[in-house]
Coordinates of C-alpha atoms in Angstrom, one line a residue:
Chain A
M87 CA -1.2 -21.1 6.2
R88 CA 1.4 -18.5 5.3
Q89 CA 5.1 -18.9 4.8
I90 CA 7.9 -16.4 4.2
L91 CA 10.3 -16.9 1.3
C92 CA 13.5 -14.8 0.9
P93 CA 15.1 -15.9 -2.4
S94 CA 18.2 -14.1 -3.8
L95 CA 17.7 -13.8 -7.5
A96 CA 20.4 -12.2 -9.7
G97 CA 22.2 -10.9 -6.6
R98 CA 19.1 -9.2 -5.2
R99 CA 16.9 -10.2 -2.3
Y100 CA 13.2 -10.6 -2.6
V101 CA 10.7 -11.2 0.2
M102 CA 7.5 -13.1 -0.5
T103 CA 4.6 -14.4 1.5
R104 CA 3.3 -17.7 0.2
H105 CA -0.4 -18.6 1.0
L106 CA -0.8 -22.4 0.8
P107 CA -4.2 -23.9 0.1
A108 CA -6.1 -25.3 3.1
R109 CA -5.5 -28.9 2.1
G110 CA -1.7 -28.3 2.3
G111 CA 1.1 -28.6 -0.2
C112 CA 1.5 -26.6 -3.3
S113 CA -1.1 -26.5 -6.0
D114 CA -1.0 -27.1 -9.8
R115 CA -2.0 -23.4 -10.3
A116 CA -0.4 -20.4 -8.7
L117 CA -1.1 -16.7 -8.4
A118 CA 1.6 -14.0 -8.1
L119 CA 0.8 -10.6 -6.8
F120 CA 3.3 -7.7 -7.1
N121 CA 3.5 -4.6 -5.0
N122 CA 0.7 -2.1 -5.6
G123 CA 3.0 0.7 -6.6
Q124 CA 5.5 1.6 -3.8
V125 CA 3.5 0.2 -0.9
P126 CA 4.5 -3.1 0.8
R127 CA 3.2 -6.5 -0.5
D128 CA 0.0 -6.6 1.7
G129 CA -1.3 -3.7 -0.3
H130 CA -3.6 -0.8 0.6
A131 CA -5.9 -2.0 3.5
G132 CA -4.6 -5.5 2.9
L133 CA -6.1 -5.9 -0.5
A134 CA -3.4 -8.3 -1.7
V135 CA -3.7 -10.3 1.5
Q136 CA -7.4 -10.7 1.0
L137 CA -7.0 -11.7 -2.7
A138 CA -4.4 -14.3 -1.7
T139 CA -6.7 -15.6 1.0
V140 CA -9.5 -16.0 -1.5
A141 CA -7.2 -17.7 -4.0
A142 CA -5.8 -20.1 -1.4
R143 CA -9.3 -21.0 -0.4
Q144 CA -9.9 -22.0 -4.0
G145 CA -6.8 -24.3 -3.8
I146 CA -4.4 -21.9 -5.6
T147 CA -1.0 -21.3 -4.0
T148 CA -0.5 -17.5 -3.9
Y149 CA 2.6 -15.5 -3.7
R150 CA 2.7 -11.9 -2.6
I151 CA 6.0 -10.3 -3.6
D152 CA 8.1 -7.5 -2.4
L153 CA 10.4 -6.6 -5.3
P154 CA 13.9 -5.4 -4.4
G155 CA 13.7 -2.1 -2.6
L156 CA 10.0 -2.3 -1.7
G157 CA 8.4 -3.4 1.6
D158 CA 10.8 -5.7 3.5
A159 CA 13.1 -6.4 0.5
P160 CA 16.4 -4.4 0.6
G161 CA 17.4 -2.5 -2.5
P162 CA 17.6 0.9 -4.0
L163 CA 14.5 3.1 -4.4
P164 CA 14.1 6.4 -6.1
V165 CA 13.7 9.3 -3.7
R166 CA 10.6 10.7 -5.4
V167 CA 7.3 9.0 -6.2
D168 CA 7.2 10.4 -9.8
L169 CA 10.6 8.7 -10.5
F170 CA 9.3 5.5 -9.2
W171 CA 6.3 5.7 -11.5
Q172 CA 8.5 6.6 -14.4
Q173 CA 10.3 3.3 -13.9
N174 CA 7.1 1.4 -13.5
E175 CA 5.4 2.8 -16.5
T176 CA 8.4 2.3 -18.8
G177 CA 8.8 -1.3 -17.8
Q178 CA 12.0 -0.9 -15.9
Q179 CA 10.7 -3.0 -13.0
A180 CA 9.7 -5.9 -15.3
A181 CA 13.0 -7.7 -15.4
A182 CA 12.9 -8.0 -11.6
A183 CA 9.3 -9.1 -11.7
A184 CA 10.0 -11.7 -14.3
L185 CA 12.8 -13.2 -12.2
A186 CA 10.3 -13.6 -9.4
L187 CA 7.9 -15.3 -11.7
D188 CA 10.6 -17.6 -12.9
Y189 CA 11.4 -18.5 -9.3
I190 CA 7.8 -19.2 -8.5
R191 CA 7.4 -21.4 -11.6
S192 CA 10.3 -23.5 -10.2
Q193 CA 8.7 -23.8 -6.8
C194 CA 6.5 -26.9 -6.6
Q195 CA 6.4 -27.1 -10.4
H196 CA 3.3 -25.0 -10.8
S197 CA 1.9 -25.8 -14.3
R198 CA -0.2 -22.6 -14.6
L199 CA 0.7 -19.2 -13.3
F200 CA -1.5 -16.2 -13.1
A201 CA 0.1 -12.8 -12.3
G202 CA -1.0 -9.3 -11.6
G203 CA -2.3 -7.0 -8.8
L204 CA -3.4 -3.4 -8.5
C205 CA -2.1 -0.5 -10.6
G206 CA 1.7 -0.7 -10.8
A207 CA 1.5 -4.5 -10.1
A208 CA -0.8 -4.9 -13.2
N209 CA 1.6 -2.8 -15.2
N210 CA 4.5 -5.1 -14.1
A211 CA 2.6 -8.2 -15.0
L212 CA 1.7 -6.9 -18.5
F213 CA 5.3 -5.9 -19.2
C214 CA 6.4 -9.3 -18.0
Y215 CA 4.0 -10.9 -20.4
A216 CA 5.3 -8.7 -23.3
D217 CA 8.9 -9.8 -22.5
K218 CA 8.3 -13.5 -21.5
P219 CA 4.8 -14.6 -22.5
E220 CA 5.7 -18.2 -21.6
L221 CA 5.8 -17.3 -17.9
I222 CA 2.2 -16.2 -17.6
D223 CA -1.0 -18.1 -18.2
G224 CA -3.5 -15.5 -17.0
L225 CA -3.5 -11.9 -16.0
L226 CA -5.3 -10.2 -13.0
L227 CA -5.3 -6.5 -13.8
I228 CA -6.8 -4.3 -11.2
E229 CA -6.9 -0.7 -12.2
P230 CA -4.2 -1.1 -14.8
Q231 CA -2.7 2.3 -15.7
F232 CA -2.5 2.6 -19.5
F233 CA -1.2 6.2 -19.4
F234 CA 1.9 8.0 -18.2
T235 CA 1.4 9.9 -15.0
Q236 CA 4.4 12.1 -15.8
I237 CA 2.6 13.8 -18.5
A238 CA -0.4 14.2 -16.3
T239 CA 1.5 15.8 -13.5
A240 CA 3.1 18.2 -16.0
S241 CA -0.4 19.3 -17.0
G242 CA 0.3 22.8 -15.6
T243 CA 3.0 23.3 -18.2
S244 CA 0.7 21.8 -20.9
E245 CA -2.0 24.3 -20.0
L246 CA 0.5 27.2 -20.3
R247 CA 1.4 25.9 -23.7
A248 CA -2.2 25.6 -24.6
S249 CA -2.7 29.3 -24.0
R250 CA -0.2 29.9 -26.8
L251 CA -1.9 27.5 -29.2
S252 CA -3.7 28.8 -32.2
A253 CA -7.5 28.8 -32.1
S254 CA -7.7 25.9 -34.5
A255 CA -5.3 23.8 -32.5
R256 CA -7.2 24.5 -29.3
L257 CA -10.4 23.5 -31.1
R258 CA -8.8 20.2 -32.2
Q259 CA -7.6 19.5 -28.6
R260 CA -11.1 20.1 -27.3
W261 CA -12.6 17.7 -29.8
S262 CA -10.0 15.1 -28.9
R263 CA -10.8 15.4 -25.2
L264 CA -14.5 15.1 -26.0
L265 CA -14.1 12.0 -28.2
T266 CA -11.7 10.3 -25.7
A267 CA -13.9 11.0 -22.7
E268 CA -11.2 13.0 -21.0
N269 CA -13.6 15.8 -20.7
R270 CA -15.8 16.3 -17.7
Y271 CA -19.1 16.1 -19.6
T272 CA -18.5 12.8 -21.3
R273 CA -16.6 10.9 -18.7
P274 CA -19.4 10.2 -16.2
R275 CA -21.8 9.3 -19.1
P276 CA -20.9 5.8 -20.4
R277 CA -23.5 5.7 -23.3
V278 CA -22.5 9.2 -24.5
R279 CA -18.8 8.5 -24.3
R280 CA -19.0 5.2 -26.0
A281 CA -21.0 6.7 -28.9
L282 CA -18.5 9.5 -29.2
M283 CA -15.5 7.1 -28.9
A284 CA -16.9 5.2 -31.9
L285 CA -16.4 8.4 -33.9
A286 CA -12.8 8.9 -32.8
P287 CA -10.0 7.8 -35.1
K288 CA -7.4 5.4 -33.8
R289 CA -4.6 8.0 -33.5
V290 CA -6.9 10.1 -31.3
L291 CA -7.8 7.1 -29.1
L292 CA -4.2 6.2 -28.6
G293 CA -3.0 9.8 -28.4
G294 CA -2.2 12.1 -25.5
S295 CA -0.7 10.4 -22.4
T296 CA -1.4 6.8 -23.6
N297 CA 1.3 4.3 -22.6
L298 CA 1.6 2.6 -26.0
P299 CA 4.0 -0.2 -25.1
L300 CA 1.7 -1.2 -22.3
A301 CA -1.4 -0.9 -24.5
H302 CA 0.2 -3.1 -27.1
A303 CA 1.1 -5.7 -24.4
Y304 CA -2.5 -5.8 -23.4
A305 CA -3.7 -6.1 -27.0
A306 CA -1.2 -8.9 -27.6
A307 CA -2.4 -10.8 -24.5
C308 CA -6.0 -10.5 -25.7
R309 CA -5.0 -11.7 -29.2
N310 CA -3.2 -14.6 -27.8
Q311 CA -6.3 -15.7 -25.8
V312 CA -4.7 -15.3 -22.4
P313 CA -7.4 -15.3 -19.8
I314 CA -7.6 -11.8 -18.3
L315 CA -9.7 -10.3 -15.4
C316 CA -9.8 -6.5 -15.5
I317 CA -11.2 -4.8 -12.5
V318 CA -11.6 -1.0 -12.7
E319 CA -13.2 1.8 -10.9
G320 CA -16.4 2.5 -12.8
N321 CA -16.1 5.7 -14.9
G322 CA -12.6 6.2 -13.6
R323 CA -9.7 7.4 -15.7
R324 CA -8.2 3.9 -16.0
A325 CA -11.6 2.4 -17.1
I326 CA -11.8 5.0 -19.8
H327 CA -8.3 4.4 -21.0
L328 CA -9.0 0.7 -21.1
E329 CA -12.1 1.4 -23.3
R330 CA -10.0 3.6 -25.6
I331 CA -7.3 1.0 -26.0
E332 CA -9.8 -1.8 -26.7
R333 CA -11.6 0.2 -29.2
A334 CA -8.3 1.1 -31.0
L335 CA -6.4 -2.1 -30.8
H336 CA -8.8 -5.0 -30.5
T337 CA -9.2 -7.3 -33.4
P338 CA -12.7 -8.9 -33.7
G339 CA -13.2 -11.5 -31.0
A340 CA -10.1 -10.4 -29.1
G341 CA -12.1 -9.4 -26.0
R342 CA -13.6 -12.8 -25.6
W343 CA -11.0 -13.9 -23.1
V344 CA -11.3 -10.7 -21.0
D345 CA -13.7 -10.6 -18.0
K346 CA -14.4 -7.2 -16.7
T347 CA -15.8 -5.9 -13.5
E348 CA -16.5 -2.2 -12.8
L349 CA -16.7 -1.1 -9.2
L350 CA -18.8 2.0 -8.6
E351 CA -18.5 4.5 -5.8
T352 CA -14.9 3.7 -5.0
N353 CA -11.5 5.1 -5.6
H354 CA -8.3 4.0 -7.4
V355 CA -7.0 1.9 -4.5
L356 CA -10.5 0.5 -3.8
T357 CA -10.6 1.7 -0.3
E358 CA -14.2 3.0 -0.5
G359 CA -17.6 1.6 -1.1
G360 CA -16.9 -1.9 0.0
A361 CA -14.8 -2.3 -3.2
I362 CA -12.2 -4.7 -1.7
E363 CA -14.9 -7.2 -0.9
Q364 CA -16.4 -6.9 -4.4
C365 CA -13.0 -7.2 -5.9
C366 CA -12.3 -10.4 -4.0
G367 CA -15.7 -11.8 -5.1
A368 CA -14.9 -11.1 -8.7
V369 CA -11.4 -12.7 -8.4
A370 CA -12.9 -15.8 -6.7
D371 CA -15.4 -16.2 -9.6
W372 CA -12.8 -15.7 -12.2
L373 CA -10.3 -18.1 -10.6
S374 CA -12.9 -20.8 -10.3
A375 CA -13.9 -20.3 -14.0
Q376 CA -10.2 -20.9 -14.9
G377 CA -10.6 -24.5 -13.6
Chain B
M287 CA 30.3 6.9 7.2
P288 CA 28.0 4.5 5.3
V289 CA 26.0 2.2 7.5
P290 CA 27.1 -1.5 7.1
P291 CA 24.3 -3.8 5.9
A292 CA 22.9 -6.0 8.5
A293 CA 20.9 -9.3 8.2
E294 CA 17.1 -9.1 8.2
I295 CA 15.1 -12.1 9.1
P296 CA 11.3 -12.0 8.5
D297 CA 9.3 -14.8 10.1
F298 CA 6.1 -15.7 11.9
L299 CA 5.6 -16.1 15.6
A300 CA 3.0 -18.8 16.3
I301 CA 0.8 -17.8 19.2
G302 CA -2.4 -19.6 20.0
G303 CA -2.9 -20.8 16.5
R304 CA -2.3 -17.3 15.1
Q305 CA 0.6 -16.2 13.0
L306 CA 2.2 -12.9 14.0
Y307 CA 4.6 -11.5 11.5
Y308 CA 7.8 -9.9 12.6
V309 CA 11.1 -8.9 11.0
R310 CA 14.4 -9.0 13.0
H311 CA 17.0 -6.5 11.9
C312 CA 20.2 -7.9 13.3
A313 CA 22.7 -5.5 14.6
A314 CA 26.0 -5.1 12.9
G315 CA 28.2 -6.8 15.5
R316 CA 27.1 -7.5 19.1
A317 CA 23.7 -5.8 19.8
R318 CA 23.9 -2.9 22.3
A319 CA 20.1 -3.3 23.0
H320 CA 16.9 -4.6 21.4
I321 CA 14.3 -2.2 20.1
L322 CA 10.7 -3.2 19.7
C323 CA 9.1 -1.1 17.0
C324 CA 5.3 -0.6 17.3
P325 CA 3.8 0.4 14.0
P326 CA 1.1 3.0 13.4
F327 CA -2.6 2.3 12.5
G328 CA -4.3 1.5 9.2
L329 CA -3.3 3.5 6.2
E330 CA -0.6 5.3 8.2
R331 CA 1.2 2.0 8.6
T332 CA 1.1 1.4 4.9
L333 CA 2.4 4.9 4.1
A334 CA 5.1 5.0 6.8
Y335 CA 6.3 1.4 6.1
T336 CA 9.3 2.4 4.0
T337 CA 10.4 5.0 6.6
L338 CA 10.2 2.5 9.4
V339 CA 12.2 0.0 7.5
R340 CA 14.8 2.6 6.8
F341 CA 14.9 3.6 10.5
A342 CA 15.3 0.0 11.5
R343 CA 18.2 -0.5 9.1
Y344 CA 19.7 2.8 10.4
L345 CA 19.5 1.6 14.0
A346 CA 20.8 -1.9 13.1
G347 CA 23.7 -0.3 11.4
H348 CA 24.4 1.5 14.7
G349 CA 24.5 -1.6 16.8
F350 CA 20.8 -2.1 17.8
E351 CA 18.8 -5.1 17.0
V352 CA 15.3 -4.0 15.9
I353 CA 12.1 -6.1 15.8
R354 CA 9.3 -4.8 13.6
F355 CA 6.0 -6.5 13.7
D356 CA 2.4 -6.4 12.4
Y357 CA -0.6 -6.4 14.7
R358 CA -3.1 -9.3 14.2
G359 CA -5.5 -8.6 11.3
T360 CA -3.0 -6.1 9.7
G361 CA -0.1 -6.4 7.3
E362 CA 1.3 -9.9 7.1
S363 CA -0.1 -11.1 10.4
D364 CA -3.3 -13.2 10.0
G365 CA -6.7 -12.5 11.5
R366 CA -9.7 -10.4 10.6
F367 CA -9.2 -6.7 11.2
E368 CA -12.8 -6.1 11.9
S369 CA -12.8 -8.5 14.9
C370 CA -9.7 -7.0 16.5
G371 CA -9.5 -4.3 19.1
F372 CA -6.9 -2.1 20.8
H373 CA -6.5 -4.6 23.7
D374 CA -5.7 -7.4 21.2
W375 CA -3.0 -5.2 19.5
Q376 CA -1.5 -4.3 22.9
Q377 CA -1.3 -8.0 23.7
D378 CA 0.3 -8.7 20.3
A379 CA 3.1 -6.2 21.2
V380 CA 3.7 -8.0 24.5
D381 CA 3.7 -11.4 22.8
V382 CA 6.2 -10.3 20.2
L383 CA 8.4 -8.8 22.8
H384 CA 8.4 -12.0 24.9
G385 CA 8.6 -14.2 21.8
T386 CA 11.5 -12.6 20.0
I387 CA 13.7 -11.0 22.7
D388 CA 15.4 -12.7 25.6
A389 CA 14.8 -10.1 28.3
S390 CA 17.1 -11.8 30.7
T391 CA 20.2 -11.1 28.6
S392 CA 19.4 -8.0 26.8
K393 CA 18.2 -4.4 27.4
I394 CA 14.9 -3.7 25.7
L395 CA 13.9 -0.3 24.4
L396 CA 10.4 0.5 23.1
F397 CA 9.7 2.6 20.1
G398 CA 6.4 3.7 18.5
L399 CA 5.2 5.9 15.7
R400 CA 1.7 7.6 16.1
F401 CA -0.6 4.8 17.3
G402 CA 2.4 2.7 17.9
G403 CA 3.5 5.3 20.4
L404 CA 0.3 4.8 22.4
I405 CA 1.0 1.0 22.5
A406 CA 4.6 1.5 23.4
S407 CA 3.8 3.9 26.2
R408 CA 1.3 1.4 27.7
L409 CA 3.9 -1.3 27.6
F410 CA 6.3 1.0 29.3
E411 CA 3.8 1.9 32.0
R412 CA 3.5 -1.9 32.7
G413 CA 7.2 -2.0 33.5
L414 CA 8.4 -3.4 30.2
G415 CA 11.4 -1.8 28.5
A416 CA 14.3 0.1 29.8
G417 CA 13.6 3.2 27.7
L418 CA 10.8 4.7 25.5
L419 CA 10.9 6.6 22.3
V420 CA 7.7 7.9 20.8
W421 CA 7.2 9.8 17.5
Q422 CA 4.1 12.1 17.3
A423 CA 1.6 10.0 19.2
P424 CA -1.9 11.3 19.5
P425 CA -3.2 11.9 23.1
D426 CA -5.4 8.8 22.9
A427 CA -6.9 6.3 20.5
R428 CA -10.3 8.1 20.4
S429 CA -8.6 11.4 19.1
M430 CA -6.9 9.3 16.4
L431 CA -10.1 7.7 15.3
L432 CA -11.8 11.1 15.1
E433 CA -9.0 12.5 13.1
L434 CA -9.2 9.6 10.6
L435 CA -13.0 10.1 10.4
L436 CA -12.4 13.8 9.6
R437 CA -10.1 12.7 6.8
K438 CA -12.7 10.3 5.5
L439 CA -15.2 13.1 5.5
A440 CA -12.8 15.4 3.6
A441 CA -12.0 12.7 1.0
S442 CA -15.7 12.0 0.6
A443 CA -16.6 15.6 0.1
L444 CA -14.1 15.8 -2.7
R445 CA -15.7 13.0 -4.6
P446 CA -18.8 13.6 -6.9
R447 CA -21.8 11.9 -5.3
T448 CA -25.5 12.2 -5.3
A449 CA -27.1 14.2 -2.5
A450 CA -28.3 11.1 -0.8
Q451 CA -24.8 9.7 -0.6
A452 CA -23.2 13.0 0.6
P453 CA -21.8 12.6 4.2
Q454 CA -23.6 14.6 6.8
G455 CA -20.7 15.0 9.1
R456 CA -18.4 13.1 11.4
Q457 CA -21.1 12.3 13.9
A458 CA -23.2 10.7 11.1
Y459 CA -20.3 8.3 10.5
I460 CA -20.1 7.5 14.1
D461 CA -23.9 6.9 14.3
Q462 CA -23.7 4.6 11.3
W463 CA -20.7 2.8 12.8
L464 CA -22.5 2.1 16.1
R465 CA -25.8 1.2 14.4
E466 CA -24.4 -1.2 11.8
G467 CA -21.5 -2.5 13.9
A468 CA -18.8 -1.7 11.4
L469 CA -17.6 1.3 9.3
E470 CA -15.3 1.3 6.3
V471 CA -12.4 3.7 6.7
D472 CA -9.5 3.7 4.3
G473 CA -10.6 0.3 3.1
L474 CA -10.6 -1.3 6.6
R475 CA -13.8 -2.3 8.4
W476 CA -13.6 -0.8 11.9
G477 CA -15.4 -3.0 14.3
K478 CA -17.4 -1.7 17.3
A479 CA -14.6 -2.8 19.7
L480 CA -12.4 0.0 18.4
W481 CA -14.8 2.7 19.4
R482 CA -15.5 1.0 22.8
E483 CA -11.8 0.5 23.6
S484 CA -10.5 3.8 22.2
L485 CA -11.0 5.8 25.4
D486 CA -9.0 3.3 27.4
L487 CA -5.9 3.7 25.3
R488 CA -4.2 6.9 26.2
L489 CA -0.7 8.1 25.8
V490 CA 1.0 7.5 29.2
T491 CA 3.7 10.0 30.0
P492 CA 6.1 8.4 32.4
S493 CA 6.1 10.0 35.9
A494 CA 9.0 12.0 37.2
A495 CA 9.7 9.3 39.7
D496 CA 10.3 6.7 37.0
P497 CA 14.1 6.5 36.5
R498 CA 13.9 5.0 33.0
P499 CA 14.5 7.5 30.2
A500 CA 11.7 8.4 27.9
C501 CA 11.6 10.7 24.8
M502 CA 8.3 11.9 23.3
L503 CA 9.2 13.6 20.0
Q504 CA 6.8 16.0 18.4
L505 CA 7.3 16.1 14.6
R506 CA 6.7 19.5 13.1
R507 CA 6.0 19.3 9.4
Q508 CA 7.8 21.9 7.3
R509 CA 8.0 22.6 3.6
G510 CA 11.4 22.5 2.1
R511 CA 14.5 21.1 3.8
P512 CA 14.0 20.5 7.5
S513 CA 16.2 22.3 9.9
A514 CA 18.0 20.8 12.9
A515 CA 16.4 21.3 16.2
P516 CA 18.4 22.7 19.1
A517 CA 20.0 20.0 21.3
G518 CA 17.6 18.7 23.9
S519 CA 14.5 19.9 22.0
E520 CA 11.5 17.6 22.0
T521 CA 10.4 18.9 18.6
V522 CA 12.0 17.8 15.3
T523 CA 11.1 19.2 11.9
I524 CA 10.3 16.7 9.1
P525 CA 9.3 17.4 5.5
Y526 CA 5.7 18.2 4.7
P527 CA 3.5 16.2 4.2
A528 CA 4.5 13.8 6.9
F529 CA 5.8 10.4 5.9
W530 CA 2.7 8.6 7.2
D531 CA 0.6 10.6 4.7
Y532 CA 0.4 10.7 0.9
G533 CA 3.3 12.7 -0.4
Q534 CA 5.7 13.1 -3.3
E535 CA 8.7 11.6 -1.6
I536 CA 9.4 7.9 -1.0
L537 CA 12.6 8.6 0.9
P538 CA 12.1 12.0 2.6
D539 CA 15.0 13.7 4.3
L540 CA 14.7 12.5 7.9
Q541 CA 18.3 12.8 8.9
H542 CA 17.6 15.1 11.8
L543 CA 14.9 12.8 13.2
F544 CA 17.0 9.7 12.9
E545 CA 20.0 11.4 14.5
R546 CA 18.0 12.9 17.3
S547 CA 16.4 9.5 18.0
L548 CA 19.7 7.7 17.9
R549 CA 21.2 10.2 20.4
F550 CA 18.4 9.4 22.8
L551 CA 18.7 5.6 22.3
E552 CA 22.5 5.7 22.7
S553 CA 22.1 7.7 25.9

């Protein structure tokens, strides 16, 4: 059973779809899923809808949220995609996301709230946790993006600059890329890249395009024993950044609360290789383990 | 002149135990006509969503009441995509039209983008609607599926895979689809019904004898700022890549397209 909610929060209109558990009424636990980047709240190929259906089947009330400006919710939007991502990666959408979580908390008095989604949604959930940890009791991070895409898209300029670098600087850069698995030889070889990452100093692991505030938010959630499910494209860029951050920032035992699933032969939005089904399976298992 | 904000009401239409999602964009003031907006297919629907919402708001601001909806098994509507076919989606459009618009008191116009254009043209052929506006519809659903398979093939070829996993060609996908009963394309599992029904769903161009107005716009993709088409032209330029494809702009400049469409709807 689905319901539409259109709350006005801080003068801005949100549009949400609420999936109620089969037995009716709201549940003690709830799951909130934000927009996957700039796409509407159902997600690519209905990923968010399928996750919500799985969660509702487990007796968890689930909310899929269009933040102001996205999907059916009115509001301003940047003209260009890169500006949208700049806002997302610097946590500028987190306040709007936190308002939605506050609203959901007040609905039916859910006692535990999990939040997350794919890519930009995972980023928003992490930034929300960093700002208001009391709002979130668990994180569902699908392909979280622990790096700035702005720097990545400006790589053309970086390469130009690299041609003017001294030979020693170029050599240093190549070593960094090798140790952090950014290079094409180490990236697809997990055992080799893990062995090399073990040699890399912390400043190298957290260097380059790493989104440090987001990385620290993740590390804090791990330290605070927040249950987390991380689902990443196996050997993908986001999986490797996650490895780098965990290696650099995790204290002993911090990873104990993190469940991880790697999906092979897929893409960033999970629209290949039957990844959506696998992702739903992993989420169902994780939610049932959260009792 | 800035367009005044109009009310938007999202809701579900309960039909035979199913929930069909729709959004009503209320006109600013008394509605001149109602417009049923038929969305495109699969990933194109996701990527064109923001533009279709913008267009609906634009029309609402100019006095039209617009109804957007999702076919069963897609977007917010319930149902399993894999078990749906083109006939089901055509029926959904009819159900939404009858369930949300009072035809006895209002003029109804049909609008569709890409696949939605095929659906809108079929409804128009059945005598529904007083006017038809179509943006860049494929000639039929089969061509659309083949085009999407070609894209799947191209995307697959760009990914590193083992030789055994490498796609053999579009026909290999079709064989796999018919053999296994389903094929994953852009994350959606296409059921066999899509292939079977795809030849039935063709773009129907209204006959010369039909007095109702119809406008089939071709959208020519152009890099840089699009230029205005001469009055009466059936081709409008839009920024490249098209707004139903991956691109760098969330809000591309579609002023000419919106204005050209509005001129037709007002006429």
